[in-house]
């Protein structure tokens, strides 16, 4: 799963945006949690653009927004069958740029947070988006897609966000491509070697917006 992530305006995220032809910069933020507003990249008028969205998908057909159901992640296995996800999956796809994400592992009865980074690049998480409401009440929202963990990642968790390689991003964003033709991108894979840092549990509280405090040298996966 993916329940917290960090974004840093640094050479890695700038390189991701430049690769997509985006001149804007990301805002540095730590310990981003579901229901918060985040920056995503989607295709508008044939080109990638940055847009702010709520990280908690609200289907356009619901009568009113709510958080009764967990809608910040969307399982890859049910994208085509879920009433909430199947329409966005067809043509309303985006990516969530991230510098790292947090995952928890139970160790000796204690939940240990791990800060997970790509060794030399920013993440591009596959996501879907939807639009709700009209006029002043209207907003966009999104969900990060998760899939089964790779054998290497299972040491941390049995699910992982779908992490797109750079050369697959444009294909994922293209609204002319049917979601059903992108199933190969949703398979468990890693876009590169991961660095996994055991971190201080200060980050367990989503109100704490400081950078993760790493407790040891990273373990490498991938």
PDB file of C-alpha atoms in Angstrom:
ATOM      1  CA  UNK A   1       0.000   0.000   0.000  1.00  0.00           C
ATOM      2  CA  UNK A   2       1.004   3.645   0.022  1.00  0.00           C
ATOM      3  CA  UNK A   3      -0.281   5.756   2.900  1.00  0.00           C
ATOM      4  CA  UNK A   4       2.361   8.489   3.305  1.00  0.00           C
ATOM      5  CA  UNK A   5       4.956  10.024   1.040  1.00  0.00           C
ATOM      6  CA  UNK A   6       7.441  12.872   0.808  1.00  0.00           C
ATOM      7  CA  UNK A   7       8.217  15.351  -1.961  1.00  0.00           C
ATOM      8  CA  UNK A   8      11.465  17.334  -2.107  1.00  0.00           C
ATOM      9  CA  UNK A   9      12.246  20.043  -4.637  1.00  0.00           C
ATOM     10  CA  UNK A  10      15.690  18.710  -5.550  1.00  0.00           C
ATOM     11  CA  UNK A  11      17.596  17.573  -8.670  1.00  0.00           C
ATOM     12  CA  UNK A  12      15.762  14.231  -8.740  1.00  0.00           C
ATOM     13  CA  UNK A  13      12.244  15.671  -8.886  1.00  0.00           C
ATOM     14  CA  UNK A  14      13.359  18.505 -11.183  1.00  0.00           C
ATOM     15  CA  UNK A  15      14.807  15.950 -13.576  1.00  0.00           C
ATOM     16  CA  UNK A  16      11.497  14.065 -13.612  1.00  0.00           C
ATOM     17  CA  UNK A  17       9.568  17.229 -14.481  1.00  0.00           C
ATOM     18  CA  UNK A  18      12.115  18.328 -17.089  1.00  0.00           C
ATOM     19  CA  UNK A  19      11.946  14.901 -18.739  1.00  0.00           C
ATOM     20  CA  UNK A  20       8.197  15.476 -19.188  1.00  0.00           C
ATOM     21  CA  UNK A  21       8.675  19.036 -20.428  1.00  0.00           C
ATOM     22  CA  UNK A  22       7.205  20.653 -17.301  1.00  0.00           C
ATOM     23  CA  UNK A  23       8.865  23.935 -16.307  1.00  0.00           C
ATOM     24  CA  UNK A  24       7.152  24.283 -12.914  1.00  0.00           C
ATOM     25  CA  UNK A  25       8.679  23.015  -9.656  1.00  0.00           C
ATOM     26  CA  UNK A  26       7.236  20.835  -6.899  1.00  0.00           C
ATOM     27  CA  UNK A  27       6.693  22.102  -3.360  1.00  0.00           C
ATOM     28  CA  UNK A  28       8.792  20.389  -0.687  1.00  0.00           C
ATOM     29  CA  UNK A  29       6.483  18.611   1.748  1.00  0.00           C
ATOM     30  CA  UNK A  30       6.974  15.798   4.220  1.00  0.00           C
ATOM     31  CA  UNK A  31       4.711  13.105   5.632  1.00  0.00           C
ATOM     32  CA  UNK A  32       1.885  13.791   3.201  1.00  0.00           C
ATOM     33  CA  UNK A  33      -1.206  11.858   4.286  1.00  0.00           C
ATOM     34  CA  UNK A  34      -4.495  10.877   2.613  1.00  0.00           C
ATOM     35  CA  UNK A  35      -7.133  13.634   2.259  1.00  0.00           C
ATOM     36  CA  UNK A  36      -4.397  16.265   1.817  1.00  0.00           C
ATOM     37  CA  UNK A  37      -3.975  18.231  -1.394  1.00  0.00           C
ATOM     38  CA  UNK A  38      -1.086  16.998  -3.538  1.00  0.00           C
ATOM     39  CA  UNK A  39       0.545  17.834  -6.873  1.00  0.00           C
ATOM     40  CA  UNK A  40      -0.038  15.344  -9.669  1.00  0.00           C
ATOM     41  CA  UNK A  41       0.872  15.206 -13.350  1.00  0.00           C
ATOM     42  CA  UNK A  42      -1.778  14.511 -15.989  1.00  0.00           C
ATOM     43  CA  UNK A  43      -2.154  15.069 -19.719  1.00  0.00           C
ATOM     44  CA  UNK A  44      -4.001  18.236 -20.744  1.00  0.00           C
ATOM     45  CA  UNK A  45      -4.261  19.337 -24.385  1.00  0.00           C
ATOM     46  CA  UNK A  46      -1.753  16.663 -25.328  1.00  0.00           C
ATOM     47  CA  UNK A  47       0.969  17.685 -22.891  1.00  0.00           C
ATOM     48  CA  UNK A  48       1.861  16.806 -19.264  1.00  0.00           C
ATOM     49  CA  UNK A  49       0.727  19.412 -16.743  1.00  0.00           C
ATOM     50  CA  UNK A  50       0.912  19.843 -12.972  1.00  0.00           C
ATOM     51  CA  UNK A  51      -2.406  20.068 -11.145  1.00  0.00           C
ATOM     52  CA  UNK A  52      -3.437  20.086  -7.493  1.00  0.00           C
ATOM     53  CA  UNK A  53      -5.794  17.314  -6.394  1.00  0.00           C
ATOM     54  CA  UNK A  54      -7.086  15.828  -3.170  1.00  0.00           C
ATOM     55  CA  UNK A  55      -5.461  12.528  -2.330  1.00  0.00           C
ATOM     56  CA  UNK A  56      -8.690  10.594  -1.751  1.00  0.00           C
ATOM     57  CA  UNK A  57     -10.649   9.675  -4.839  1.00  0.00           C
ATOM     58  CA  UNK A  58     -14.212  10.983  -4.922  1.00  0.00           C
ATOM     59  CA  UNK A  59     -16.153   9.453  -7.856  1.00  0.00           C
ATOM     60  CA  UNK A  60     -18.041  11.991  -9.903  1.00  0.00           C
ATOM     61  CA  UNK A  61     -21.317  10.123  -9.426  1.00  0.00           C
ATOM     62  CA  UNK A  62     -21.501  10.192  -5.598  1.00  0.00           C
ATOM     63  CA  UNK A  63     -24.030  12.568  -4.049  1.00  0.00           C
ATOM     64  CA  UNK A  64     -21.522  14.155  -1.690  1.00  0.00           C
ATOM     65  CA  UNK A  65     -17.848  13.738  -0.765  1.00  0.00           C
ATOM     66  CA  UNK A  66     -16.937  11.588   2.203  1.00  0.00           C
ATOM     67  CA  UNK A  67     -14.297   9.354   3.755  1.00  0.00           C
ATOM     68  CA  UNK A  68     -16.460   6.390   4.688  1.00  0.00           C
ATOM     69  CA  UNK A  69     -14.497   4.145   2.338  1.00  0.00           C
ATOM     70  CA  UNK A  70     -10.694   4.066   1.908  1.00  0.00           C
ATOM     71  CA  UNK A  71     -10.164   5.672  -1.494  1.00  0.00           C
ATOM     72  CA  UNK A  72      -6.572   6.899  -1.341  1.00  0.00           C
ATOM     73  CA  UNK A  73      -5.276   3.652  -2.883  1.00  0.00           C
ATOM     74  CA  UNK A  74      -6.760   1.674  -5.771  1.00  0.00           C
ATOM     75  CA  UNK A  75      -5.878  -2.001  -6.176  1.00  0.00           C
ATOM     76  CA  UNK A  76      -4.537  -2.802  -9.641  1.00  0.00           C
ATOM     77  CA  UNK A  77      -6.436  -6.074  -9.610  1.00  0.00           C
ATOM     78  CA  UNK A  78      -9.854  -4.366  -9.376  1.00  0.00           C
ATOM     79  CA  UNK A  79      -9.386  -1.267 -11.537  1.00  0.00           C
ATOM     80  CA  UNK A  80     -11.525  -2.635 -14.358  1.00  0.00           C
ATOM     81  CA  UNK A  81     -14.270  -4.062 -12.133  1.00  0.00           C
ATOM     82  CA  UNK A  82     -14.632  -1.485  -9.347  1.00  0.00           C
ATOM     83  CA  UNK A  83     -17.519   0.932  -9.831  1.00  0.00           C
ATOM     84  CA  UNK A  84     -15.392   3.729  -8.377  1.00  0.00           C
ATOM     85  CA  UNK A  85     -12.247   3.044 -10.401  1.00  0.00           C
ATOM     86  CA  UNK A  86     -13.195   1.611 -13.791  1.00  0.00           C
ATOM     87  CA  UNK A  87     -14.228   4.873 -15.506  1.00  0.00           C
ATOM     88  CA  UNK A  88     -11.152   6.863 -14.361  1.00  0.00           C
ATOM     89  CA  UNK A  89      -8.901   3.935 -15.286  1.00  0.00           C
ATOM     90  CA  UNK A  90     -10.107   4.062 -18.871  1.00  0.00           C
ATOM     91  CA  UNK A  91      -8.986   7.614 -19.694  1.00  0.00           C
ATOM     92  CA  UNK A  92      -8.328   9.632 -16.496  1.00  0.00           C
ATOM     93  CA  UNK A  93      -4.867   8.585 -15.410  1.00  0.00           C
ATOM     94  CA  UNK A  94      -2.124  10.606 -13.780  1.00  0.00           C
ATOM     95  CA  UNK A  95       1.133  10.160 -11.910  1.00  0.00           C
ATOM     96  CA  UNK A  96       2.051  11.253  -8.408  1.00  0.00           C
ATOM     97  CA  UNK A  97       5.685  12.404  -8.227  1.00  0.00           C
ATOM     98  CA  UNK A  98       7.399  11.510  -4.942  1.00  0.00           C
ATOM     99  CA  UNK A  99      10.874  11.578  -3.452  1.00  0.00           C
ATOM    100  CA  UNK A 100      10.138   8.719  -1.049  1.00  0.00           C
ATOM    101  CA  UNK A 101       7.287   6.927   0.671  1.00  0.00           C
ATOM    102  CA  UNK A 102       6.744   5.488   4.126  1.00  0.00           C
ATOM    103  CA  UNK A 103       5.865   1.893   4.856  1.00  0.00           C
ATOM    104  CA  UNK A 104       5.481   0.196   8.235  1.00  0.00           C
ATOM    105  CA  UNK A 105       6.667  -3.234   9.299  1.00  0.00           C
ATOM    106  CA  UNK A 106       5.758  -4.987  12.549  1.00  0.00           C
ATOM    107  CA  UNK A 107       8.914  -5.931  14.468  1.00  0.00           C
ATOM    108  CA  UNK A 108       8.705  -7.390  17.984  1.00  0.00           C
ATOM    109  CA  UNK A 109       5.203  -5.995  18.396  1.00  0.00           C
ATOM    110  CA  UNK A 110       6.292  -2.505  17.339  1.00  0.00           C
ATOM    111  CA  UNK A 111       5.438  -0.766  14.061  1.00  0.00           C
ATOM    112  CA  UNK A 112       8.714   0.440  12.563  1.00  0.00           C
ATOM    113  CA  UNK A 113       8.436   3.077   9.798  1.00  0.00           C
ATOM    114  CA  UNK A 114      10.697   2.764   6.779  1.00  0.00           C
ATOM    115  CA  UNK A 115      11.483   5.633   4.427  1.00  0.00           C
ATOM    116  CA  UNK A 116      11.843   4.160   0.934  1.00  0.00           C
ATOM    117  CA  UNK A 117      13.690   5.939  -1.879  1.00  0.00           C
ATOM    118  CA  UNK A 118      14.900   5.204  -5.383  1.00  0.00           C
ATOM    119  CA  UNK A 119      18.679   5.337  -5.403  1.00  0.00           C
ATOM    120  CA  UNK A 120      19.085   7.872  -8.216  1.00  0.00           C
ATOM    121  CA  UNK A 121      15.655   9.209  -9.169  1.00  0.00           C
ATOM    122  CA  UNK A 122      12.226  10.362  -8.057  1.00  0.00           C
ATOM    123  CA  UNK A 123       9.238   8.026  -8.070  1.00  0.00           C
ATOM    124  CA  UNK A 124       6.392   8.302 -10.570  1.00  0.00           C
ATOM    125  CA  UNK A 125       3.449   6.521  -8.918  1.00  0.00           C
ATOM    126  CA  UNK A 126       0.659   5.416 -11.261  1.00  0.00           C
ATOM    127  CA  UNK A 127      -2.649   6.963 -10.229  1.00  0.00           C
ATOM    128  CA  UNK A 128      -6.193   7.663 -11.424  1.00  0.00           C
ATOM    129  CA  UNK A 129      -8.252  10.817 -11.009  1.00  0.00           C
ATOM    130  CA  UNK A 130     -11.853  11.988 -11.104  1.00  0.00           C
ATOM    131  CA  UNK A 131     -13.814  15.241 -10.971  1.00  0.00           C
ATOM    132  CA  UNK A 132     -16.671  15.933  -8.608  1.00  0.00           C
ATOM    133  CA  UNK A 133     -19.216  18.743  -8.413  1.00  0.00           C
ATOM    134  CA  UNK A 134     -19.846  21.980 -10.251  1.00  0.00           C
ATOM    135  CA  UNK A 135     -19.001  25.622  -9.736  1.00  0.00           C
ATOM    136  CA  UNK A 136     -17.334  26.671  -6.489  1.00  0.00           C
ATOM    137  CA  UNK A 137     -17.781  23.195  -4.967  1.00  0.00           C
ATOM    138  CA  UNK A 138     -15.998  21.334  -7.776  1.00  0.00           C
ATOM    139  CA  UNK A 139     -12.657  19.618  -7.185  1.00  0.00           C
ATOM    140  CA  UNK A 140     -10.339  16.958  -8.594  1.00  0.00           C
ATOM    141  CA  UNK A 141      -9.192  13.972  -6.572  1.00  0.00           C
ATOM    142  CA  UNK A 142      -6.986  10.945  -7.098  1.00  0.00           C
ATOM    143  CA  UNK A 143      -5.913   7.534  -5.815  1.00  0.00           C
ATOM    144  CA  UNK A 144      -2.477   5.910  -6.033  1.00  0.00           C
ATOM    145  CA  UNK A 145      -2.552   2.446  -7.575  1.00  0.00           C
ATOM    146  CA  UNK A 146      -1.049  -0.470  -5.654  1.00  0.00           C
ATOM    147  CA  UNK A 147      -0.101  -3.965  -6.756  1.00  0.00           C
ATOM    148  CA  UNK A 148       1.357  -7.108  -5.252  1.00  0.00           C
ATOM    149  CA  UNK A 149       4.879  -6.669  -3.921  1.00  0.00           C
ATOM    150  CA  UNK A 150       7.880  -7.931  -5.824  1.00  0.00           C
ATOM    151  CA  UNK A 151       9.807 -10.726  -4.082  1.00  0.00           C
ATOM    152  CA  UNK A 152      12.393  -8.175  -2.941  1.00  0.00           C
ATOM    153  CA  UNK A 153       9.787  -5.747  -1.543  1.00  0.00           C
ATOM    154  CA  UNK A 154       7.925  -8.423   0.412  1.00  0.00           C
ATOM    155  CA  UNK A 155      10.549  -8.035   3.127  1.00  0.00           C
ATOM    156  CA  UNK A 156       8.755  -4.751   3.892  1.00  0.00           C
ATOM    157  CA  UNK A 157       5.114  -5.266   2.843  1.00  0.00           C
ATOM    158  CA  UNK A 158       2.940  -7.507   0.667  1.00  0.00           C
ATOM    159  CA  UNK A 159       1.690  -4.540  -1.392  1.00  0.00           C
ATOM    160  CA  UNK A 160       3.555  -1.716  -3.114  1.00  0.00           C
ATOM    161  CA  UNK A 161       2.652   1.359  -5.143  1.00  0.00           C
ATOM    162  CA  UNK A 162       2.872   0.939  -8.912  1.00  0.00           C
ATOM    163  CA  UNK A 163       6.178   2.658  -9.715  1.00  0.00           C
ATOM    164  CA  UNK A 164       6.397   3.578 -13.384  1.00  0.00           C
ATOM    165  CA  UNK A 165       9.727   3.552 -15.247  1.00  0.00           C
ATOM    166  CA  UNK A 166      10.454   6.847 -17.024  1.00  0.00           C
ATOM    167  CA  UNK A 167       9.929   5.390 -20.469  1.00  0.00           C
ATOM    168  CA  UNK A 168       6.384   4.272 -19.555  1.00  0.00           C
ATOM    169  CA  UNK A 169       5.054   7.546 -18.126  1.00  0.00           C
ATOM    170  CA  UNK A 170       3.879   9.124 -21.380  1.00  0.00           C
ATOM    171  CA  UNK A 171       2.027   5.946 -22.305  1.00  0.00           C
ATOM    172  CA  UNK A 172       0.278   5.838 -18.932  1.00  0.00           C
ATOM    173  CA  UNK A 173      -0.780   9.484 -19.203  1.00  0.00           C
ATOM    174  CA  UNK A 174      -2.113   9.250 -22.760  1.00  0.00           C
ATOM    175  CA  UNK A 175      -5.932   9.493 -22.494  1.00  0.00           C
ATOM    176  CA  UNK A 176      -6.297   8.063 -25.999  1.00  0.00           C
ATOM    177  CA  UNK A 177      -5.036   4.692 -24.728  1.00  0.00           C
ATOM    178  CA  UNK A 178      -7.597   2.463 -23.026  1.00  0.00           C
ATOM    179  CA  UNK A 179      -6.678   1.462 -19.483  1.00  0.00           C
ATOM    180  CA  UNK A 180      -7.261  -2.170 -20.389  1.00  0.00           C
ATOM    181  CA  UNK A 181      -4.285  -1.927 -22.772  1.00  0.00           C
ATOM    182  CA  UNK A 182      -1.942  -0.942 -19.944  1.00  0.00           C
ATOM    183  CA  UNK A 183      -2.113  -4.054 -17.780  1.00  0.00           C
ATOM    184  CA  UNK A 184       1.589  -4.729 -18.368  1.00  0.00           C
ATOM    185  CA  UNK A 185       2.437  -1.549 -16.427  1.00  0.00           C
ATOM    186  CA  UNK A 186       0.519  -2.740 -13.366  1.00  0.00           C
ATOM    187  CA  UNK A 187       2.577  -5.878 -12.781  1.00  0.00           C
ATOM    188  CA  UNK A 188       4.867  -6.028  -9.728  1.00  0.00           C
ATOM    189  CA  UNK A 189       8.175  -4.409 -10.663  1.00  0.00           C
ATOM    190  CA  UNK A 190      10.734  -1.932  -9.381  1.00  0.00           C
ATOM    191  CA  UNK A 191      12.044   0.883 -11.616  1.00  0.00           C
ATOM    192  CA  UNK A 192      15.476   0.656 -10.003  1.00  0.00           C
ATOM    193  CA  UNK A 193      17.287  -0.203  -6.794  1.00  0.00           C
ATOM    194  CA  UNK A 194      15.531   0.975  -3.632  1.00  0.00           C
ATOM    195  CA  UNK A 195      17.156   2.380  -0.515  1.00  0.00           C
ATOM    196  CA  UNK A 196      15.199   1.512   2.631  1.00  0.00           C
ATOM    197  CA  UNK A 197      15.878   3.555   5.774  1.00  0.00           C
ATOM    198  CA  UNK A 198      14.604   2.524   9.211  1.00  0.00           C
ATOM    199  CA  UNK A 199      13.203   5.764  10.650  1.00  0.00           C
ATOM    200  CA  UNK A 200      12.167   7.333  13.929  1.00  0.00           C
ATOM    201  CA  UNK A 201       8.497   6.715  14.795  1.00  0.00           C
ATOM    202  CA  UNK A 202       7.983  10.482  15.078  1.00  0.00           C
ATOM    203  CA  UNK A 203       6.685  10.202  11.511  1.00  0.00           C
ATOM    204  CA  UNK A 204       3.858   7.878  12.605  1.00  0.00           C
ATOM    205  CA  UNK A 205       1.835  10.984  13.473  1.00  0.00           C
ATOM    206  CA  UNK A 206       0.676  12.594  10.217  1.00  0.00           C
ATOM    207  CA  UNK A 207       0.655  16.012  11.914  1.00  0.00           C
ATOM    208  CA  UNK A 208       4.452  15.902  12.084  1.00  0.00           C
ATOM    209  CA  UNK A 209       5.645  17.432   8.825  1.00  0.00           C
ATOM    210  CA  UNK A 210       9.406  17.189   9.271  1.00  0.00           C
ATOM    211  CA  UNK A 211      11.797  15.095   7.173  1.00  0.00           C
ATOM    212  CA  UNK A 212      12.071  11.460   8.341  1.00  0.00           C
ATOM    213  CA  UNK A 213      14.830  10.861  10.879  1.00  0.00           C
ATOM    214  CA  UNK A 214      16.853   7.913   9.628  1.00  0.00           C
ATOM    215  CA  UNK A 215      18.226   5.594  12.291  1.00  0.00           C
ATOM    216  CA  UNK A 216      20.718   3.577  10.257  1.00  0.00           C
ATOM    217  CA  UNK A 217      22.374   3.167   6.886  1.00  0.00           C
ATOM    218  CA  UNK A 218      19.971   2.020   4.169  1.00  0.00           C
ATOM    219  CA  UNK A 219      19.233  -1.527   3.158  1.00  0.00           C
ATOM    220  CA  UNK A 220      19.171  -1.916  -0.639  1.00  0.00           C
ATOM    221  CA  UNK A 221      16.404  -3.800  -2.429  1.00  0.00           C
ATOM    222  CA  UNK A 222      16.035  -4.609  -6.103  1.00  0.00           C
TER     223      UNK A 222
END
